[in-house]
């Protein structure tokens, strides 16, 4: 979409003609301009989007910094937040319009198990992959370098082992519990769990407050650079191309401002496409979000893992093709119902939900595939044919969303 085209004022006839076509089958640049100027104009032109200082806030930030938002008739105002609980509260009380937010946090809010019950919406998936479980160097000194050796250490040396995640119903808690349980470690009986905001993970490990943590980048890489931790496993090694952060808002917002929801989704989709286009864009992104206004770390803490250049802190280096991605030809962003349902199965597994919910009904209520498809059309983003997808996790289990109750009850370790 060229700037020249965007600056060209559409004739009233073209606008009306496009609107009459329902913005289907027309040029995406024209469609975006129609939405910005015609009857589909965003109802709310300035949108405040909360984010936590993590690499995966990048598409939200870059949509604003690059001015992509303006193409769709909105102004994104990124708002740096201190914790996921703070993001939750501000979404509920309207201080934030939307947020870069944990998938499981949105689902927990909708069901009332992570704070006040509030009907919620997921507009798109912001990224796949790119989180890690970081263990302290003290564990490595005792021979615990992965889940299996950690289980042996816990069985041999009794004591309090503390692990941190970022929010009780969030993605990081679920990756951590899943990984521990895969080695027979009960995440609620064999170890202690605490909640720590992402930017505070490294400092807390440095002073010995935890033995390990699960969080998004750059805080896994930062622990390695600071010499206090190592990567026990990346989350993409637990589940290749797993869903991670989403663009979330209240259901009330989508009802009141549907055009705005679509416009913001389109802008962030385009920003994700821009990031994933190549090395130069990724480096530019890393330089931008490393600033103290956003993630507040060194550029090299961000730009290595975003390119798939991994070291584990114990001498191993590798190129990971499944590094964090924001678009990947459009494969990243579709809000699959099965992705949302997976988190519900884990919430039930670990006692956060006392009864089985109507998995498909809940996911259908939250994941706004209708809005996503409109934004995808505007950005020429391919849309999959099925709202469910099949994934094989590292322990051999296959998740396809077709029988979530059976899946949730299939795990040997559960609450």
CSV table of C-alpha atoms in Angstrom, one decimal:
chain,number,residue,atom,x,y,z
A,1,UNK,CA,0.0,0.0,0.0
A,2,UNK,CA,1.8,3.2,-1.2
A,3,UNK,CA,1.8,6.5,0.7
A,4,UNK,CA,0.8,8.2,-2.6
A,5,UNK,CA,-2.3,6.1,-2.9
A,6,UNK,CA,-3.2,6.7,0.8
A,7,UNK,CA,-2.8,10.5,0.3
A,8,UNK,CA,-4.9,10.5,-2.8
A,9,UNK,CA,-8.4,11.7,-2.0
A,10,UNK,CA,-11.0,9.2,-3.1
A,11,UNK,CA,-13.8,10.5,-5.2
A,12,UNK,CA,-17.2,10.3,-3.6
A,13,UNK,CA,-18.4,8.0,-6.3
A,14,UNK,CA,-15.5,5.5,-5.7
A,15,UNK,CA,-16.2,5.5,-2.0
A,16,UNK,CA,-19.9,4.9,-2.4
A,17,UNK,CA,-19.2,2.3,-5.0
A,18,UNK,CA,-16.8,0.4,-2.8
A,19,UNK,CA,-19.2,0.7,0.2
A,20,UNK,CA,-22.0,-0.7,-1.9
A,21,UNK,CA,-19.8,-3.7,-2.7
A,22,UNK,CA,-19.5,-4.3,1.0
A,23,UNK,CA,-15.7,-3.8,0.6
A,24,UNK,CA,-15.5,-7.4,-0.8
A,25,UNK,CA,-13.2,-8.1,-3.8
A,26,UNK,CA,-11.8,-4.6,-4.0
A,27,UNK,CA,-8.3,-3.3,-3.8
A,28,UNK,CA,-7.1,-3.5,-0.1
A,29,UNK,CA,-5.7,0.0,-0.2
A,30,UNK,CA,-9.0,1.4,-1.5
A,31,UNK,CA,-10.9,-0.7,1.1
A,32,UNK,CA,-8.7,0.7,3.9
A,33,UNK,CA,-9.3,4.2,2.7
A,34,UNK,CA,-13.1,3.6,2.4
A,35,UNK,CA,-13.1,2.4,6.0
A,36,UNK,CA,-11.2,5.5,7.1
A,37,UNK,CA,-13.4,8.0,5.2
A,38,UNK,CA,-16.7,6.4,4.5
A,39,UNK,CA,-19.6,4.8,6.5
A,40,UNK,CA,-17.2,2.3,8.0
A,41,UNK,CA,-15.0,5.0,9.5
A,42,UNK,CA,-13.6,3.9,12.9
A,43,UNK,CA,-15.9,5.2,15.6
A,44,UNK,CA,-13.0,5.9,18.0
A,45,UNK,CA,-10.0,7.4,16.3
A,46,UNK,CA,-7.5,7.2,19.2
A,47,UNK,CA,-7.1,3.8,20.8
A,48,UNK,CA,-5.1,3.2,23.9
A,49,UNK,CA,-3.4,-0.2,23.9
A,50,UNK,CA,-1.7,-1.6,27.0
A,51,UNK,CA,1.5,-3.6,26.7
A,52,UNK,CA,4.0,-5.3,29.0
A,53,UNK,CA,7.7,-4.8,28.3
A,54,UNK,CA,8.3,-7.9,26.2
A,55,UNK,CA,9.6,-8.6,22.7
A,56,UNK,CA,6.1,-9.8,21.6
A,57,UNK,CA,4.6,-6.3,22.1
A,58,UNK,CA,6.4,-5.4,18.9
A,59,UNK,CA,3.6,-5.4,16.3
A,60,UNK,CA,1.5,-3.1,18.5
A,61,UNK,CA,4.4,-0.7,19.0
A,62,UNK,CA,5.5,-0.8,15.3
A,63,UNK,CA,2.0,-0.2,14.0
A,64,UNK,CA,2.1,3.1,15.9
A,65,UNK,CA,5.8,4.0,15.3
A,66,UNK,CA,5.6,3.4,11.6
A,67,UNK,CA,2.3,5.2,11.2
A,68,UNK,CA,0.6,2.1,9.8
A,69,UNK,CA,-2.4,2.8,12.1
A,70,UNK,CA,-3.1,6.1,10.2
A,71,UNK,CA,-3.7,4.1,7.0
A,72,UNK,CA,-6.7,2.6,8.7
A,73,UNK,CA,-8.0,5.8,10.3
A,74,UNK,CA,-6.9,5.2,13.8
A,75,UNK,CA,-4.1,6.4,16.1
A,76,UNK,CA,-2.7,3.7,18.4
A,77,UNK,CA,-1.4,5.0,21.7
A,78,UNK,CA,0.8,2.3,23.3
A,79,UNK,CA,0.6,2.3,27.1
A,80,UNK,CA,3.4,0.6,29.1
A,81,UNK,CA,2.0,-1.3,32.0
A,82,UNK,CA,3.6,-2.8,35.1
A,83,UNK,CA,1.9,-6.2,35.4
A,84,UNK,CA,-0.6,-8.5,33.8
A,85,UNK,CA,-2.9,-7.9,36.8
A,86,UNK,CA,-2.7,-4.2,36.0
A,87,UNK,CA,-3.6,-4.8,32.4
A,88,UNK,CA,-6.6,-6.9,33.5
A,89,UNK,CA,-7.9,-4.2,35.8
A,90,UNK,CA,-7.5,-1.5,33.3
A,91,UNK,CA,-9.3,-3.4,30.6
A,92,UNK,CA,-12.2,-4.0,33.0
A,93,UNK,CA,-12.5,-0.4,34.1
A,94,UNK,CA,-12.0,1.1,30.6
A,95,UNK,CA,-8.6,2.8,31.2
A,96,UNK,CA,-7.3,0.7,28.3
A,97,UNK,CA,-9.2,0.1,25.1
A,98,UNK,CA,-7.2,-3.0,24.1
A,99,UNK,CA,-4.1,-4.8,25.2
A,100,UNK,CA,-1.2,-7.0,24.1
A,101,UNK,CA,-2.2,-9.7,26.5
A,102,UNK,CA,-1.8,-13.3,27.6
A,103,UNK,CA,-4.2,-15.7,25.8
A,104,UNK,CA,-5.2,-17.4,29.0
A,105,UNK,CA,-5.7,-14.2,30.9
A,106,UNK,CA,-8.5,-13.2,28.5
A,107,UNK,CA,-10.2,-16.6,28.8
A,108,UNK,CA,-9.8,-16.4,32.6
A,109,UNK,CA,-11.5,-13.0,32.7
A,110,UNK,CA,-14.4,-14.2,30.6
A,111,UNK,CA,-15.1,-17.1,32.9
A,112,UNK,CA,-14.4,-15.1,36.1
A,113,UNK,CA,-11.4,-17.3,37.3
A,114,UNK,CA,-8.7,-14.6,37.1
A,115,UNK,CA,-10.5,-11.7,38.6
A,116,UNK,CA,-13.9,-10.0,38.1
A,117,UNK,CA,-16.0,-11.8,35.4
A,118,UNK,CA,-16.1,-9.7,32.2
A,119,UNK,CA,-17.2,-10.7,28.7
A,120,UNK,CA,-14.0,-10.5,26.6
A,121,UNK,CA,-12.9,-10.7,23.0
A,122,UNK,CA,-9.7,-12.0,21.2
A,123,UNK,CA,-9.3,-10.1,17.9
A,124,UNK,CA,-6.1,-11.8,16.7
A,125,UNK,CA,-3.0,-13.8,17.8
A,126,UNK,CA,-0.1,-11.4,18.0
A,127,UNK,CA,2.7,-14.0,17.9
A,128,UNK,CA,3.7,-17.6,17.9
A,129,UNK,CA,6.6,-19.0,19.9
A,130,UNK,CA,9.4,-17.1,21.6
A,131,UNK,CA,9.0,-17.8,25.3
A,132,UNK,CA,11.4,-19.9,27.5
A,133,UNK,CA,11.7,-21.7,30.8
A,134,UNK,CA,14.9,-20.3,32.4
A,135,UNK,CA,16.6,-22.2,35.3
A,136,UNK,CA,19.1,-20.8,37.7
A,137,UNK,CA,22.8,-21.6,37.4
A,138,UNK,CA,22.6,-23.1,40.9
A,139,UNK,CA,20.4,-25.9,39.5
A,140,UNK,CA,22.9,-26.6,36.7
A,141,UNK,CA,25.6,-26.9,39.3
A,142,UNK,CA,23.6,-29.7,40.8
A,143,UNK,CA,23.1,-31.4,37.5
A,144,UNK,CA,19.5,-30.2,36.8
A,145,UNK,CA,19.6,-29.0,33.2
A,146,UNK,CA,16.3,-30.2,31.9
A,147,UNK,CA,12.9,-31.5,33.2
A,148,UNK,CA,14.1,-35.1,33.7
A,149,UNK,CA,17.3,-34.2,35.7
A,150,UNK,CA,15.3,-31.6,37.6
A,151,UNK,CA,12.9,-34.3,38.7
A,152,UNK,CA,15.8,-36.5,39.9
A,153,UNK,CA,17.2,-33.6,41.9
A,154,UNK,CA,13.9,-32.8,43.6
A,155,UNK,CA,13.4,-36.5,44.5
A,156,UNK,CA,17.0,-36.7,45.8
A,157,UNK,CA,17.4,-33.3,47.6
A,158,UNK,CA,14.2,-32.4,49.5
A,159,UNK,CA,13.6,-28.7,49.9
A,160,UNK,CA,11.6,-25.8,48.6
A,161,UNK,CA,11.9,-25.3,44.9
A,162,UNK,CA,10.3,-22.1,43.7
A,163,UNK,CA,9.2,-21.4,40.1
A,164,UNK,CA,7.7,-18.2,38.8
A,165,UNK,CA,5.2,-17.5,36.1
A,166,UNK,CA,3.5,-14.2,35.1
A,167,UNK,CA,-0.2,-14.7,35.8
A,168,UNK,CA,-2.2,-17.7,37.2
A,169,UNK,CA,-4.3,-18.4,34.1
A,170,UNK,CA,-1.7,-17.1,31.6
A,171,UNK,CA,0.3,-18.8,29.0
A,172,UNK,CA,3.6,-18.9,31.0
A,173,UNK,CA,1.9,-20.7,33.9
A,174,UNK,CA,0.5,-23.3,31.5
A,175,UNK,CA,3.9,-23.8,29.7
A,176,UNK,CA,5.6,-24.2,33.0
A,177,UNK,CA,3.1,-26.6,34.5
A,178,UNK,CA,3.0,-28.7,31.3
A,179,UNK,CA,6.8,-29.0,31.2
A,180,UNK,CA,7.1,-29.9,34.9
A,181,UNK,CA,4.3,-32.4,34.7
A,182,UNK,CA,5.9,-34.1,31.7
A,183,UNK,CA,8.7,-35.2,34.0
A,184,UNK,CA,6.4,-36.3,36.8
A,185,UNK,CA,6.9,-33.1,38.8
A,186,UNK,CA,3.6,-32.0,40.3
A,187,UNK,CA,3.6,-28.2,39.9
A,188,UNK,CA,1.5,-27.7,43.0
A,189,UNK,CA,2.8,-30.4,45.4
A,190,UNK,CA,6.5,-30.8,44.5
A,191,UNK,CA,7.4,-27.1,43.9
A,192,UNK,CA,6.2,-23.7,44.9
A,193,UNK,CA,4.7,-21.3,42.3
A,194,UNK,CA,4.9,-17.5,42.5
A,195,UNK,CA,3.7,-14.8,40.2
A,196,UNK,CA,6.2,-12.1,39.1
A,197,UNK,CA,5.8,-9.4,36.5
A,198,UNK,CA,8.0,-10.1,33.4
A,199,UNK,CA,10.5,-7.3,33.7
A,200,UNK,CA,11.2,-8.3,37.3
A,201,UNK,CA,12.1,-11.9,36.6
A,202,UNK,CA,15.8,-11.5,36.1
A,203,UNK,CA,16.3,-9.3,39.3
A,204,UNK,CA,14.3,-11.8,41.4
A,205,UNK,CA,16.4,-14.7,40.1
A,206,UNK,CA,19.6,-12.7,40.8
A,207,UNK,CA,18.8,-12.4,44.5
A,208,UNK,CA,17.7,-16.0,44.8
A,209,UNK,CA,13.9,-15.7,45.0
A,210,UNK,CA,13.3,-18.5,42.5
A,211,UNK,CA,15.0,-21.5,41.0
A,212,UNK,CA,13.3,-21.0,37.6
A,213,UNK,CA,10.8,-19.0,35.7
A,214,UNK,CA,8.8,-19.0,32.5
A,215,UNK,CA,8.4,-15.7,30.7
A,216,UNK,CA,8.6,-14.1,27.2
A,217,UNK,CA,11.7,-12.7,25.7
A,218,UNK,CA,13.9,-10.8,26.2
A,219,UNK,CA,14.0,-11.9,29.8
A,220,UNK,CA,15.2,-15.4,29.1
A,221,UNK,CA,18.1,-14.1,27.0
A,222,UNK,CA,18.8,-11.4,29.6
A,223,UNK,CA,19.4,-14.0,32.3
A,224,UNK,CA,21.9,-15.7,30.1
A,225,UNK,CA,23.7,-12.4,29.3
A,226,UNK,CA,23.8,-11.6,33.0
A,227,UNK,CA,25.3,-15.0,33.8
A,228,UNK,CA,22.6,-16.0,36.3
A,229,UNK,CA,20.5,-18.5,34.3
A,230,UNK,CA,20.2,-20.8,31.4
A,231,UNK,CA,17.4,-22.0,29.0
A,232,UNK,CA,15.9,-25.3,30.2
A,233,UNK,CA,13.6,-25.4,27.2
A,234,UNK,CA,12.0,-23.0,24.8
A,235,UNK,CA,8.2,-23.0,24.5
A,236,UNK,CA,8.4,-23.7,20.8
A,237,UNK,CA,10.1,-26.9,21.7
A,238,UNK,CA,7.1,-27.7,23.9
A,239,UNK,CA,4.6,-26.8,21.2
A,240,UNK,CA,5.8,-25.7,17.8
A,241,UNK,CA,4.1,-22.6,16.6
A,242,UNK,CA,2.0,-22.3,19.8
A,243,UNK,CA,-0.3,-19.3,20.3
A,244,UNK,CA,1.1,-16.7,22.7
A,245,UNK,CA,0.0,-13.1,23.1
A,246,UNK,CA,-3.3,-11.9,21.6
A,247,UNK,CA,-4.9,-8.5,20.9
A,248,UNK,CA,-7.6,-8.5,23.6
A,249,UNK,CA,-10.4,-6.2,24.6
A,250,UNK,CA,-13.8,-6.4,26.2
A,251,UNK,CA,-16.8,-7.7,24.3
A,252,UNK,CA,-18.4,-4.4,25.1
A,253,UNK,CA,-15.7,-2.5,23.1
A,254,UNK,CA,-16.3,-4.6,20.0
A,255,UNK,CA,-20.0,-4.0,20.2
A,256,UNK,CA,-19.6,-0.3,20.7
A,257,UNK,CA,-16.7,0.2,18.3
A,258,UNK,CA,-16.7,-2.6,15.7
A,259,UNK,CA,-15.1,-0.5,12.9
A,260,UNK,CA,-12.3,0.6,15.3
A,261,UNK,CA,-11.7,-3.1,16.3
A,262,UNK,CA,-11.4,-4.0,12.7
A,263,UNK,CA,-9.1,-1.1,11.8
A,264,UNK,CA,-6.7,-1.7,14.7
A,265,UNK,CA,-6.5,-5.4,13.9
A,266,UNK,CA,-5.7,-4.6,10.3
A,267,UNK,CA,-3.0,-2.1,11.3
A,268,UNK,CA,-1.3,-4.6,13.7
A,269,UNK,CA,-1.6,-7.4,11.1
A,270,UNK,CA,0.3,-5.2,8.6
A,271,UNK,CA,2.9,-4.3,11.3
A,272,UNK,CA,3.5,-8.0,11.9
A,273,UNK,CA,3.9,-8.6,8.2
A,274,UNK,CA,6.4,-5.7,8.1
A,275,UNK,CA,8.5,-7.2,11.0
A,276,UNK,CA,8.6,-10.7,9.5
A,277,UNK,CA,9.6,-9.4,6.1
A,278,UNK,CA,13.4,-9.6,6.7
A,279,UNK,CA,16.5,-9.0,8.7
A,280,UNK,CA,16.6,-5.2,8.3
A,281,UNK,CA,13.0,-4.8,9.6
A,282,UNK,CA,13.7,-7.1,12.5
A,283,UNK,CA,16.8,-5.2,13.5
A,284,UNK,CA,14.8,-1.9,13.2
A,285,UNK,CA,12.1,-3.4,15.4
A,286,UNK,CA,14.7,-4.5,18.0
A,287,UNK,CA,16.3,-1.1,18.1
A,288,UNK,CA,12.9,0.6,18.5
A,289,UNK,CA,11.4,-1.6,21.2
A,290,UNK,CA,14.7,-1.8,23.2
A,291,UNK,CA,14.1,1.9,24.1
A,292,UNK,CA,13.2,2.7,27.7
A,293,UNK,CA,9.8,3.8,26.5
A,294,UNK,CA,9.0,0.1,25.6
A,295,UNK,CA,11.1,-2.9,26.8
A,296,UNK,CA,14.0,-1.0,28.3
A,297,UNK,CA,16.9,-3.3,27.6
A,298,UNK,CA,19.9,-3.6,25.3
A,299,UNK,CA,19.2,-4.2,21.6
A,300,UNK,CA,21.4,-7.4,21.7
A,301,UNK,CA,19.1,-8.9,24.3
A,302,UNK,CA,16.3,-8.7,21.7
A,303,UNK,CA,17.8,-9.1,18.2
A,304,UNK,CA,19.5,-12.4,18.6
A,305,UNK,CA,16.5,-14.6,19.5
A,306,UNK,CA,14.2,-12.7,17.2
A,307,UNK,CA,16.5,-13.9,14.4
A,308,UNK,CA,16.5,-17.5,15.7
A,309,UNK,CA,20.1,-17.3,17.0
A,310,UNK,CA,19.9,-19.1,20.3
A,311,UNK,CA,22.4,-19.9,23.1
A,312,UNK,CA,21.3,-21.8,26.2
A,313,UNK,CA,23.8,-20.3,28.7
A,314,UNK,CA,25.6,-23.6,29.1
A,315,UNK,CA,27.7,-23.6,25.9
A,316,UNK,CA,25.1,-24.8,23.4
A,317,UNK,CA,24.3,-22.6,20.4
A,318,UNK,CA,21.8,-23.3,17.6
A,319,UNK,CA,19.7,-21.7,14.9
A,320,UNK,CA,16.1,-22.1,15.7
A,321,UNK,CA,13.7,-22.0,12.7
A,322,UNK,CA,10.8,-21.8,15.1
A,323,UNK,CA,11.7,-18.5,16.7
A,324,UNK,CA,9.2,-15.8,17.5
A,325,UNK,CA,7.1,-14.8,14.5
A,326,UNK,CA,4.5,-12.1,14.1
A,327,UNK,CA,3.0,-13.0,10.7
A,328,UNK,CA,4.7,-15.8,8.9
A,329,UNK,CA,2.7,-15.5,5.8
A,330,UNK,CA,-0.5,-15.0,7.8
A,331,UNK,CA,-0.1,-18.3,9.6
A,332,UNK,CA,0.4,-16.7,13.0
A,333,UNK,CA,-2.6,-14.5,13.5
A,334,UNK,CA,-5.8,-16.4,12.9
A,335,UNK,CA,-7.7,-16.7,16.3
A,336,UNK,CA,-8.2,-20.5,16.0
A,337,UNK,CA,-11.0,-21.7,18.3
A,338,UNK,CA,-8.8,-24.7,19.2
A,339,UNK,CA,-6.0,-22.4,20.5
A,340,UNK,CA,-8.3,-20.8,23.0
A,341,UNK,CA,-9.9,-24.1,24.0
A,342,UNK,CA,-6.5,-25.6,24.8
A,343,UNK,CA,-6.0,-23.1,27.5
A,344,UNK,CA,-9.4,-24.0,28.9
A,345,UNK,CA,-8.3,-27.7,29.0
A,346,UNK,CA,-5.3,-26.7,31.1
A,347,UNK,CA,-7.3,-24.5,33.4
A,348,UNK,CA,-9.5,-27.5,34.1
A,349,UNK,CA,-6.6,-29.8,34.5
A,350,UNK,CA,-5.0,-27.6,37.1
A,351,UNK,CA,-8.2,-26.8,39.1
A,352,UNK,CA,-8.6,-23.3,37.9
A,353,UNK,CA,-12.0,-24.4,36.5
A,354,UNK,CA,-14.0,-26.7,38.8
A,355,UNK,CA,-16.2,-28.0,36.1
A,356,UNK,CA,-15.8,-28.6,32.3
A,357,UNK,CA,-17.0,-25.5,30.5
A,358,UNK,CA,-18.8,-25.7,27.1
A,359,UNK,CA,-15.4,-25.4,25.4
A,360,UNK,CA,-16.5,-24.6,21.9
A,361,UNK,CA,-19.2,-22.2,23.0
A,362,UNK,CA,-16.7,-20.2,25.1
A,363,UNK,CA,-14.1,-20.1,22.4
A,364,UNK,CA,-16.8,-19.0,19.8
A,365,UNK,CA,-17.9,-16.2,22.1
A,366,UNK,CA,-14.4,-14.9,22.7
A,367,UNK,CA,-12.5,-15.3,19.4
A,368,UNK,CA,-13.9,-12.8,17.0
A,369,UNK,CA,-13.2,-14.5,13.8
A,370,UNK,CA,-15.7,-12.2,12.0
A,371,UNK,CA,-13.7,-9.1,12.8
A,372,UNK,CA,-10.4,-10.9,12.0
A,373,UNK,CA,-11.6,-11.9,8.6
A,374,UNK,CA,-12.5,-8.3,7.7
A,375,UNK,CA,-9.1,-7.1,8.8
A,376,UNK,CA,-7.4,-10.0,7.0
A,377,UNK,CA,-9.2,-9.0,3.8
A,378,UNK,CA,-8.0,-5.5,4.1
A,379,UNK,CA,-4.4,-6.6,4.5
A,380,UNK,CA,-4.5,-9.5,2.0
A,381,UNK,CA,-3.8,-12.0,4.7
A,382,UNK,CA,-4.7,-15.6,3.9
A,383,UNK,CA,-7.4,-17.1,6.1
A,384,UNK,CA,-7.4,-20.9,6.9
A,385,UNK,CA,-10.5,-22.9,6.0
A,386,UNK,CA,-10.9,-24.5,9.4
A,387,UNK,CA,-11.4,-22.8,12.8
A,388,UNK,CA,-9.6,-25.7,14.5
A,389,UNK,CA,-6.0,-26.8,13.9
A,390,UNK,CA,-4.0,-29.9,14.9
A,391,UNK,CA,-0.8,-29.7,16.9
A,392,UNK,CA,1.5,-32.3,18.3
A,393,UNK,CA,3.2,-31.3,21.6
A,394,UNK,CA,6.6,-32.5,22.7
A,395,UNK,CA,5.3,-35.3,24.9
A,396,UNK,CA,3.6,-36.9,21.9
A,397,UNK,CA,0.0,-35.8,22.8
A,398,UNK,CA,-2.0,-34.5,19.8
A,399,UNK,CA,-4.4,-31.6,20.3
A,400,UNK,CA,-7.0,-30.9,17.6
A,401,UNK,CA,-9.8,-29.3,19.6
A,402,UNK,CA,-12.4,-32.0,18.7
A,403,UNK,CA,-12.9,-33.6,22.1
A,404,UNK,CA,-11.6,-31.1,24.7
A,405,UNK,CA,-13.2,-32.8,27.7
A,406,UNK,CA,-11.5,-36.1,26.9
A,407,UNK,CA,-8.2,-34.3,26.3
A,408,UNK,CA,-8.4,-32.4,29.6
A,409,UNK,CA,-9.0,-35.7,31.5
A,410,UNK,CA,-6.3,-37.7,29.7
A,411,UNK,CA,-3.4,-36.3,31.7
A,412,UNK,CA,-1.8,-38.5,34.4
A,413,UNK,CA,-0.9,-35.5,36.5
A,414,UNK,CA,-3.7,-33.1,37.3
A,415,UNK,CA,-5.3,-31.4,40.3
